[in-house]
Amino acid sequence: MHKDIAEILYTEETLQTAVQKLGRQISEDYKDKNLFMVSVLKGSLVFMADLMRAITVPCSIDFLSVSSYGNSTKSSGEVRVIKDLDCPLENKDLLIVEDILDSGVTLSYLKKMLAARGPRSIKICTLLDKPDHRRADITADYRCFVTPDAFIVGYGLDYAEQYRNLPYVGILKPEVYENK
């Protein structure tokens, strides 16, 4: 796996420092609220696990699984909900936790869908923000890094379900995914 990485963007240590800092900020912002964190599977699983351990206020969690990429490097623009939430959202302060905010199509769709369920508030938290590809009018309320325009993997992010288990975030060599 490591041989397929052109460059490491964020080391394991850099990621942990950023997540701890973000956890402190979220803890402060949600100290008197009913924090309900929703992880968008599968990519945000690693980030969500580290982030919720860095948060010091009570919170509940749930998982939502959607697909818009398949085995491609670009979003199809079509969002499919594969696994919906198990809990109601009424009167909860919802924090959607995502691995990367890229085109924004998926998060825009999810935010509208979840807003219709009556949460008190909705905010978006992303590990990586890639604003150069934004196609939807959406921004992250919390983010760790603004990332360059490259295909990145690791720390939960994948290509064709591979590389999620890398402890860092790196740029995938183009020859790995081109002409596939």
CSV table of N, CA, C and O in Angstrom, one decimal, residues 72-161:
chain,number,residue,atom,x,y,z
A,72,SER,N,-15.0,5.0,-8.4
A,72,SER,CA,-14.4,6.1,-9.2
A,72,SER,C,-13.7,7.0,-8.3
A,72,SER,O,-13.8,7.0,-7.1
A,73,THR,N,-12.9,7.9,-9.0
A,73,THR,CA,-12.2,9.0,-8.2
A,73,THR,C,-13.0,10.3,-8.2
A,73,THR,O,-12.6,11.2,-7.6
A,74,LYS,N,-14.2,10.3,-8.9
A,74,LYS,CA,-15.0,11.5,-8.9
A,74,LYS,C,-16.4,11.1,-8.5
A,74,LYS,O,-16.9,10.0,-8.9
A,75,SER,N,-17.1,12.0,-7.9
A,75,SER,CA,-18.5,11.8,-7.4
A,75,SER,C,-19.4,11.7,-8.7
A,75,SER,O,-19.2,12.4,-9.6
A,76,SER,N,-20.3,10.8,-8.6
A,76,SER,CA,-21.3,10.6,-9.7
A,76,SER,C,-22.3,11.7,-9.7
A,76,SER,O,-23.0,11.9,-10.7
A,77,GLY,N,-22.5,12.4,-8.5
A,77,GLY,CA,-23.5,13.4,-8.4
A,77,GLY,C,-24.8,12.8,-7.9
A,77,GLY,O,-25.7,13.6,-7.6
A,78,GLU,N,-24.9,11.5,-7.9
A,78,GLU,CA,-26.2,10.9,-7.5
A,78,GLU,C,-25.9,10.2,-6.1
A,78,GLU,O,-25.0,9.5,-6.0
A,79,VAL,N,-26.7,10.6,-5.1
A,79,VAL,CA,-26.5,10.1,-3.8
A,79,VAL,C,-27.5,9.1,-3.5
A,79,VAL,O,-28.7,9.2,-3.7
A,80,ARG,N,-27.0,7.9,-3.0
A,80,ARG,CA,-27.9,6.8,-2.5
A,80,ARG,C,-27.7,6.6,-1.1
A,80,ARG,O,-26.5,6.5,-0.6
A,81,VAL,N,-28.8,6.6,-0.3
A,81,VAL,CA,-28.7,6.2,1.1
A,81,VAL,C,-28.7,4.7,1.2
A,81,VAL,O,-29.7,4.1,0.8
A,82,ILE,N,-27.7,4.2,1.8
A,82,ILE,CA,-27.5,2.7,1.9
A,82,ILE,C,-28.0,2.3,3.3
A,82,ILE,O,-28.6,1.3,3.5
A,83,LYS,N,-27.6,3.1,4.4
A,83,LYS,CA,-28.0,2.8,5.7
A,83,LYS,C,-28.4,4.1,6.4
A,83,LYS,O,-27.7,5.1,6.4
A,84,ASP,N,-29.7,4.2,6.8
A,84,ASP,CA,-30.2,5.4,7.4
A,84,ASP,C,-30.0,5.4,8.9
A,84,ASP,O,-29.5,4.3,9.5
A,85,LEU,N,-30.3,6.5,9.6
A,85,LEU,CA,-30.1,6.6,11.0
A,85,LEU,C,-31.1,5.7,11.8
A,85,LEU,O,-32.2,5.4,11.3
A,86,ASP,N,-30.7,5.3,13.0
A,86,ASP,CA,-31.5,4.4,13.8
A,86,ASP,C,-32.3,5.3,14.8
A,86,ASP,O,-33.3,4.8,15.4
A,87,CYS,N,-31.9,6.5,15.0
A,87,CYS,CA,-32.5,7.4,16.1
A,87,CYS,C,-33.2,8.6,15.5
A,87,CYS,O,-32.8,9.1,14.5
A,88,PRO,N,-34.2,9.0,16.2
A,88,PRO,CA,-34.9,10.3,15.7
A,88,PRO,C,-34.0,11.5,16.0
A,88,PRO,O,-33.1,11.4,16.9
A,89,LEU,N,-34.2,12.6,15.3
A,89,LEU,CA,-33.4,13.8,15.4
A,89,LEU,C,-34.0,14.9,16.2
A,89,LEU,O,-33.4,15.9,16.4
A,90,GLU,N,-35.3,14.8,16.5
A,90,GLU,CA,-36.0,16.0,17.1
A,90,GLU,C,-35.2,16.5,18.4
A,90,GLU,O,-34.8,15.7,19.2
A,91,ASN,N,-35.1,17.8,18.4
A,91,ASN,CA,-34.5,18.5,19.5
A,91,ASN,C,-33.0,18.1,19.8
A,91,ASN,O,-32.5,18.4,20.9
A,92,LYS,N,-32.3,17.6,18.8
A,92,LYS,CA,-30.9,17.3,18.9
A,92,LYS,C,-30.1,18.3,18.2
A,92,LYS,O,-30.6,18.8,17.2
A,93,ASP,N,-28.9,18.5,18.6
A,93,ASP,CA,-27.9,19.4,18.0
A,93,ASP,C,-27.0,18.5,17.1
A,93,ASP,O,-26.1,17.9,17.6
A,94,LEU,N,-27.4,18.4,15.9
A,94,LEU,CA,-26.7,17.4,14.9
A,94,LEU,C,-25.4,17.9,14.4
A,94,LEU,O,-25.3,19.1,13.9
A,95,LEU,N,-24.4,17.1,14.5
A,95,LEU,CA,-23.1,17.4,13.9
A,95,LEU,C,-22.8,16.3,12.9
A,95,LEU,O,-22.6,15.1,13.3
A,96,ILE,N,-22.9,16.6,11.6
A,96,ILE,CA,-22.6,15.6,10.6
A,96,ILE,C,-21.0,15.5,10.5
A,96,ILE,O,-20.4,16.6,10.2
A,97,VAL,N,-20.5,14.3,10.6
A,97,VAL,CA,-19.0,14.2,10.6
A,97,VAL,C,-18.7,13.4,9.3
A,97,VAL,O,-19.1,12.3,9.0
A,98,GLU,N,-17.9,14.1,8.5
A,98,GLU,CA,-17.5,13.6,7.1
A,98,GLU,C,-16.0,13.6,7.0
A,98,GLU,O,-15.3,14.3,7.7
A,99,ASP,N,-15.5,12.7,6.1
A,99,ASP,CA,-14.1,12.6,5.9
A,99,ASP,C,-13.6,13.7,5.0
A,99,ASP,O,-12.6,14.3,5.3
A,100,ILE,N,-14.3,14.0,4.0
A,100,ILE,CA,-13.9,15.1,3.0
A,100,ILE,C,-15.1,15.8,2.4
A,100,ILE,O,-16.1,15.1,2.1
A,101,LEU,N,-15.0,17.1,2.4
A,101,LEU,CA,-16.0,17.9,1.7
A,101,LEU,C,-15.4,18.3,0.4
A,101,LEU,O,-14.5,19.1,0.3
A,102,ASP,N,-15.9,17.7,-0.7
A,102,ASP,CA,-15.3,17.8,-2.0
A,102,ASP,C,-16.3,18.6,-2.8
A,102,ASP,O,-16.4,19.8,-2.7
A,103,SER,N,-17.1,17.9,-3.6
A,103,SER,CA,-18.1,18.6,-4.5
A,103,SER,C,-19.2,19.3,-3.6
A,103,SER,O,-19.8,20.3,-4.0
A,104,GLY,N,-19.4,18.7,-2.5
A,104,GLY,CA,-20.5,19.2,-1.6
A,104,GLY,C,-21.9,18.6,-1.9
A,104,GLY,O,-22.8,18.8,-1.2
A,105,VAL,N,-22.0,17.9,-3.0
A,105,VAL,CA,-23.3,17.3,-3.5
A,105,VAL,C,-23.8,16.4,-2.4
A,105,VAL,O,-25.0,16.5,-2.0
A,106,THR,N,-23.0,15.5,-1.9
A,106,THR,CA,-23.5,14.5,-0.9
A,106,THR,C,-23.9,15.2,0.4
A,106,THR,O,-25.0,15.0,0.9
A,107,LEU,N,-23.1,16.1,0.9
A,107,LEU,CA,-23.4,16.8,2.2
A,107,LEU,C,-24.6,17.7,2.0
A,107,LEU,O,-25.4,17.8,2.9
A,108,SER,N,-24.8,18.3,0.9
A,108,SER,CA,-25.9,19.2,0.6
A,108,SER,C,-27.2,18.4,0.7
A,108,SER,O,-28.2,18.8,1.3
A,109,TYR,N,-27.2,17.2,0.0
A,109,TYR,CA,-28.3,16.3,0.0
A,109,TYR,C,-28.6,15.9,1.4
A,109,TYR,O,-29.8,15.9,1.9
A,110,LEU,N,-27.6,15.4,2.2
A,110,LEU,CA,-27.8,14.9,3.5
A,110,LEU,C,-28.3,16.0,4.4
A,110,LEU,O,-29.2,15.7,5.3
A,111,LYS,N,-27.8,17.2,4.3
A,111,LYS,CA,-28.2,18.3,5.2
A,111,LYS,C,-29.7,18.6,5.0
A,111,LYS,O,-30.5,18.7,6.0
A,112,LYS,N,-30.2,18.6,3.8
A,112,LYS,CA,-31.6,18.9,3.5
A,112,LYS,C,-32.4,17.7,4.0
A,112,LYS,O,-33.5,17.9,4.7
A,113,MET,N,-32.0,16.5,3.8
A,113,MET,CA,-32.8,15.3,4.2
A,113,MET,C,-32.9,15.3,5.7
A,113,MET,O,-34.0,15.1,6.3
A,114,LEU,N,-31.8,15.5,6.4
A,114,LEU,CA,-31.8,15.5,7.9
A,114,LEU,C,-32.5,16.7,8.5
A,114,LEU,O,-33.1,16.5,9.6
A,115,ALA,N,-32.4,17.8,7.9
A,115,ALA,CA,-33.1,19.0,8.4
A,115,ALA,C,-34.6,18.8,8.5
A,115,ALA,O,-35.3,19.3,9.4
A,116,ALA,N,-35.2,18.0,7.6
A,116,ALA,CA,-36.6,17.7,7.5
A,116,ALA,C,-37.0,16.8,8.7
A,116,ALA,O,-38.2,16.7,9.0
A,117,ARG,N,-36.1,16.3,9.5
A,117,ARG,CA,-36.4,15.4,10.6
A,117,ARG,C,-36.4,16.2,11.9
A,117,ARG,O,-36.6,15.5,13.0
A,118,GLY,N,-36.3,17.5,11.9
A,118,GLY,CA,-36.5,18.3,13.1
A,118,GLY,C,-35.4,18.4,14.1
A,118,GLY,O,-35.7,18.6,15.3
A,119,PRO,N,-34.1,18.4,13.7
A,119,PRO,CA,-33.1,18.7,14.7
A,119,PRO,C,-33.1,20.1,15.1
A,119,PRO,O,-33.6,21.0,14.4
A,120,ARG,N,-32.6,20.4,16.3
A,120,ARG,CA,-32.5,21.8,16.8
A,120,ARG,C,-31.5,22.6,16.0
A,120,ARG,O,-31.8,23.8,15.7
A,121,SER,N,-30.4,22.0,15.6
A,121,SER,CA,-29.4,22.6,14.8
A,121,SER,C,-28.7,21.6,14.0
A,121,SER,O,-28.7,20.4,14.4
A,122,ILE,N,-28.0,22.0,12.9
A,122,ILE,CA,-27.2,21.1,12.1
A,122,ILE,C,-25.9,21.9,11.8
A,122,ILE,O,-26.0,23.0,11.3
A,123,LYS,N,-24.8,21.2,12.0
A,123,LYS,CA,-23.5,21.7,11.6
A,123,LYS,C,-22.7,20.6,11.0
A,123,LYS,O,-23.0,19.4,11.2
A,124,ILE,N,-21.7,21.0,10.2
A,124,ILE,CA,-20.9,20.0,9.4
A,124,ILE,C,-19.5,20.1,9.9
A,124,ILE,O,-18.9,21.2,10.0
A,125,CYS,N,-18.9,18.9,10.1
A,125,CYS,CA,-17.5,18.8,10.6
A,125,CYS,C,-16.8,17.9,9.6
A,125,CYS,O,-17.3,16.8,9.3
A,126,THR,N,-15.7,18.3,9.0
A,126,THR,CA,-15.0,17.5,8.0
A,126,THR,C,-13.5,17.5,8.4
A,126,THR,O,-13.0,18.5,8.9
A,127,LEU,N,-12.9,16.4,8.1
A,127,LEU,CA,-11.5,16.3,8.3
A,127,LEU,C,-10.8,17.1,7.2
A,127,LEU,O,-9.9,17.9,7.5
A,128,LEU,N,-11.2,16.9,6.0
A,128,LEU,CA,-10.6,17.6,4.9
A,128,LEU,C,-11.6,18.4,4.1
A,128,LEU,O,-12.7,17.9,3.8
A,129,ASP,N,-11.2,19.6,3.7
A,129,ASP,CA,-12.0,20.5,2.9
A,129,ASP,C,-11.3,20.7,1.6
A,129,ASP,O,-10.1,21.2,1.6
A,130,LYS,N,-11.9,20.4,0.5
A,130,LYS,CA,-11.4,20.6,-0.9
A,130,LYS,C,-12.3,21.5,-1.6
A,130,LYS,O,-13.1,21.1,-2.5
A,131,PRO,N,-12.1,22.8,-1.4
A,131,PRO,CA,-13.1,23.8,-2.0
A,131,PRO,C,-13.0,24.0,-3.5
A,131,PRO,O,-13.9,24.5,-4.1
A,132,ASP,N,-11.8,23.6,-4.1
A,132,ASP,CA,-11.7,23.8,-5.5
A,132,ASP,C,-12.7,23.0,-6.4
A,132,ASP,O,-12.9,23.4,-7.5
A,133,HIS,N,-13.3,22.0,-5.8
A,133,HIS,CA,-14.2,21.1,-6.5
A,133,HIS,C,-15.7,21.4,-6.2
A,133,HIS,O,-16.6,20.6,-6.6
A,134,ARG,N,-16.0,22.4,-5.3
A,134,ARG,CA,-17.3,22.6,-4.8
A,134,ARG,C,-18.3,22.8,-5.9
A,134,ARG,O,-18.1,23.7,-6.7
A,135,ARG,N,-19.3,22.0,-5.9
A,135,ARG,CA,-20.4,22.2,-6.9
A,135,ARG,C,-21.7,22.6,-6.2
A,135,ARG,O,-22.7,23.0,-6.8
A,136,ALA,N,-21.8,22.4,-4.9
A,136,ALA,CA,-23.0,22.8,-4.1
A,136,ALA,C,-22.6,23.9,-3.2
A,136,ALA,O,-21.5,24.1,-2.8
A,137,ASP,N,-23.6,24.7,-2.8
A,137,ASP,CA,-23.4,25.8,-1.9
A,137,ASP,C,-23.5,25.3,-0.5
A,137,ASP,O,-24.5,25.4,0.2
A,138,ILE,N,-22.3,24.9,0.0
A,138,ILE,CA,-22.2,24.3,1.3
A,138,ILE,C,-20.8,24.5,1.8
A,138,ILE,O,-19.8,24.5,1.1
A,139,THR,N,-20.7,24.8,3.1
A,139,THR,CA,-19.4,25.0,3.8
A,139,THR,C,-19.4,24.2,5.1
A,139,THR,O,-20.4,23.9,5.6
A,140,ALA,N,-18.2,23.9,5.5
A,140,ALA,CA,-18.0,23.2,6.8
A,140,ALA,C,-18.0,24.2,7.9
A,140,ALA,O,-17.4,25.3,7.8
A,141,ASP,N,-18.6,23.8,9.0
A,141,ASP,CA,-18.6,24.6,10.2
A,141,ASP,C,-17.3,24.4,11.0
A,141,ASP,O,-16.8,25.2,11.7
A,142,TYR,N,-16.8,23.1,10.9
A,142,TYR,CA,-15.5,22.7,11.5
A,142,TYR,C,-14.7,21.9,10.5
A,142,TYR,O,-15.3,21.1,9.7
A,143,ARG,N,-13.4,22.2,10.4
A,143,ARG,CA,-12.6,21.4,9.5
A,143,ARG,C,-11.2,21.4,10.1
A,143,ARG,O,-10.8,22.3,10.8
A,144,CYS,N,-10.5,20.3,9.8
A,144,CYS,CA,-9.1,20.2,10.2
A,144,CYS,C,-8.1,20.8,9.2
A,144,CYS,O,-7.2,21.5,9.6
A,145,PHE,N,-8.3,20.5,7.9
A,145,PHE,CA,-7.4,20.9,6.9
A,145,PHE,C,-8.1,21.3,5.6
A,145,PHE,O,-9.1,20.7,5.2
A,146,VAL,N,-7.6,22.3,4.9
A,146,VAL,CA,-7.9,22.6,3.5
A,146,VAL,C,-6.9,21.8,2.7
A,146,VAL,O,-5.7,22.0,2.9
A,147,THR,N,-7.4,21.0,1.8
A,147,THR,CA,-6.5,20.1,1.1
A,147,THR,C,-6.3,20.4,-0.3
A,147,THR,O,-7.2,21.0,-0.9
A,148,PRO,N,-5.2,20.1,-0.9
A,148,PRO,CA,-5.0,20.4,-2.3
A,148,PRO,C,-5.8,19.5,-3.3
A,148,PRO,O,-6.4,18.5,-2.8
A,149,ASP,N,-5.9,20.0,-4.5
A,149,ASP,CA,-6.6,19.2,-5.5
A,149,ASP,C,-5.8,18.0,-6.0
A,149,ASP,O,-5.0,18.1,-6.9
A,150,ALA,N,-6.0,16.9,-5.3
A,150,ALA,CA,-5.3,15.7,-5.6
A,150,ALA,C,-6.2,14.5,-5.1
A,150,ALA,O,-7.1,14.8,-4.2
A,151,PHE,N,-6.0,13.3,-5.6
A,151,PHE,CA,-6.7,12.2,-5.1
A,151,PHE,C,-6.0,11.6,-3.9
A,151,PHE,O,-4.9,11.1,-4.0
A,152,ILE,N,-6.7,11.8,-2.7
A,152,ILE,CA,-6.1,11.4,-1.4
A,152,ILE,C,-6.7,10.2,-0.8
A,152,ILE,O,-7.9,10.0,-0.9
A,153,VAL,N,-5.9,9.5,-0.1
A,153,VAL,CA,-6.4,8.3,0.6
A,153,VAL,C,-5.7,8.2,2.0
A,153,VAL,O,-4.8,8.9,2.3
A,154,GLY,N,-6.2,7.3,2.8
A,154,GLY,CA,-5.7,7.0,4.1
A,154,GLY,C,-6.6,7.6,5.2
A,154,GLY,O,-7.4,8.5,4.9
A,155,TYR,N,-6.4,7.1,6.4
A,155,TYR,CA,-7.1,7.6,7.6
A,155,TYR,C,-8.6,7.6,7.3
A,155,TYR,O,-9.4,8.5,7.6
A,156,GLY,N,-9.1,6.5,6.7
A,156,GLY,CA,-10.5,6.3,6.4
A,156,GLY,C,-10.9,6.5,4.9
A,156,GLY,O,-11.8,6.0,4.4
A,157,LEU,N,-10.1,7.4,4.2
A,157,LEU,CA,-10.4,7.7,2.8
A,157,LEU,C,-9.9,6.5,2.0
A,157,LEU,O,-8.8,6.0,2.2
A,158,ASP,N,-10.6,6.2,0.9
A,158,ASP,CA,-10.3,5.0,0.1
A,158,ASP,C,-10.2,5.3,-1.4
A,158,ASP,O,-10.7,6.3,-1.8
A,159,TYR,N,-9.7,4.3,-2.1
A,159,TYR,CA,-9.9,4.2,-3.5
A,159,TYR,C,-10.3,2.7,-3.7
A,159,TYR,O,-9.5,1.8,-3.3
A,160,ALA,N,-11.4,2.5,-4.2
A,160,ALA,CA,-12.0,1.1,-4.5
A,160,ALA,C,-11.9,0.3,-3.2
A,160,ALA,O,-11.4,-0.9,-3.3
A,161,GLU,N,-12.2,0.9,-2.1
A,161,GLU,CA,-12.2,0.2,-0.8
A,161,GLU,C,-10.9,-0.2,-0.2
A,161,GLU,O,-10.8,-0.9,0.7
